[in-house]
Amino acid sequence: MIEPDVKPPHILCVNPWIHDFAAYDFWAKPLGLLGLAAILRDHGMTVSFLDCLDRFHPRAESPVKVLKDGRGPFRKKEIPLPAGVEEIGQRFSRYGIEPEWFRRDLKKSPPPDIIFVTSMMTYWAPGVRETISVIKEIFPRVPVILGGVYASLCTGHARQFSLADQVITGNAEEQLPGIILDHTGYSFTPKYDFNDLNALPRPALDLVSKMAYAPILTSRGCPFSCSYCASSFLEKRLRHRSPETVFQEIQHWHNIHGVNNFAFYDDALLIHPENHIIPLLEKIIHSGMPLSFHTPNAMHIRQISQKIADMMFQAGFKTIRMGLETADFSPSRPGDHKVTGNEFSLAVDRLKQAGFASEQIGAYLLCALPGQHPDDVARSITAVKEKGIQPVLAYYTPIPHTPMWQTACGNSRFDLEKDPVFTNNALLPCMEKDNAFKTIAQLKALTRK
């Protein structure tokens, strides 16, 4: 039985380090974790946030490099390569703040009652483990709860490897009351339906040290089930927030916190446009706010009408990324068929007619897929360049629970099921070792010619 006088607990939320061959802040914020922080705070709990990737940490060198769009490099320090990947012959680093800074921040924090740690890329698991190991040094008796993408896709590995006391999968909102009750004895009744995206509070972005940009999520899920993507596993259905709710969030971060750069995190930003993106763009344009928008997750090409292209330009979109995957539009080509050659050509023409410059428009091309021939990628690069826009190589990462996972496992020179570190796209895990890195270097050079 829960005592009625149990005080609201103090919750510490932590964004872990990245261990990788390369990492950069391409509008990367732990939006899910900050969403949970907002819910907990909304229910009377004290919430703190420590970011191991904080580019603007008080102990960082000044001035910190910040591009006009808010992006910038993470601090990094070379560390030993994980076992089994020595063949790549490149430097491996911890990206983020110094470990001693993190220890000092933990010691300065009021003792938490429970600690939430998030996780992103599956192959960043070593950074998660190091983060939790340092937390355990300072707060050995405080329960650590791990969630996020790695926790959901590699649950068994996370439970065995991460050092977390509990690993949770999927969306954590509905699990919060039980987690808090089990670990702190504090009981709370949710104020709103966690399935109603419009009812949820704005993510607690105000907890970050400096808001150089703000991520925006207008929907969850994706109507497509691409063979290489885990979106449909992580989110079973497509759900939208109302355009008014999204607009109010953008307006809040701009008016109250001075944010001008916004990055859409949606997997399906342009789906159902008449009820979703068009009303939102109308509100943004009508407001006259001087904003810049970026689409790092790629937009579906088929939905780029002239009306939408014109409105995106008027609203202040600056970085356009389209999910092309390949410029092989033949009916016999392998993989997913979400766009035709004519649709791609029309979308580019519409964006240019709206006023976008060539350097603002990029098309993602999948590279290093199982069984993929480099010549196919080269032809796609050439086709994209002929349209006068930038080809952007997206190196394939094998992801558990995707239709392509077993094919990847059968085509990889690594034991992908043994350790997610082997799925790192920098390793080109599904290409033959001989000449793999030379081939990729040649393809990269082709994008720049």
Coordinates of C-alpha atoms in Angstrom, one line a residue, residues 71 264 273 352:
R71 CA 24.3 22.8 -36.5
F264 CA 11.2 18.4 -38.7
P273 CA -1.3 17.3 -46.9
K352 CA 13.1 25.1 -58.3

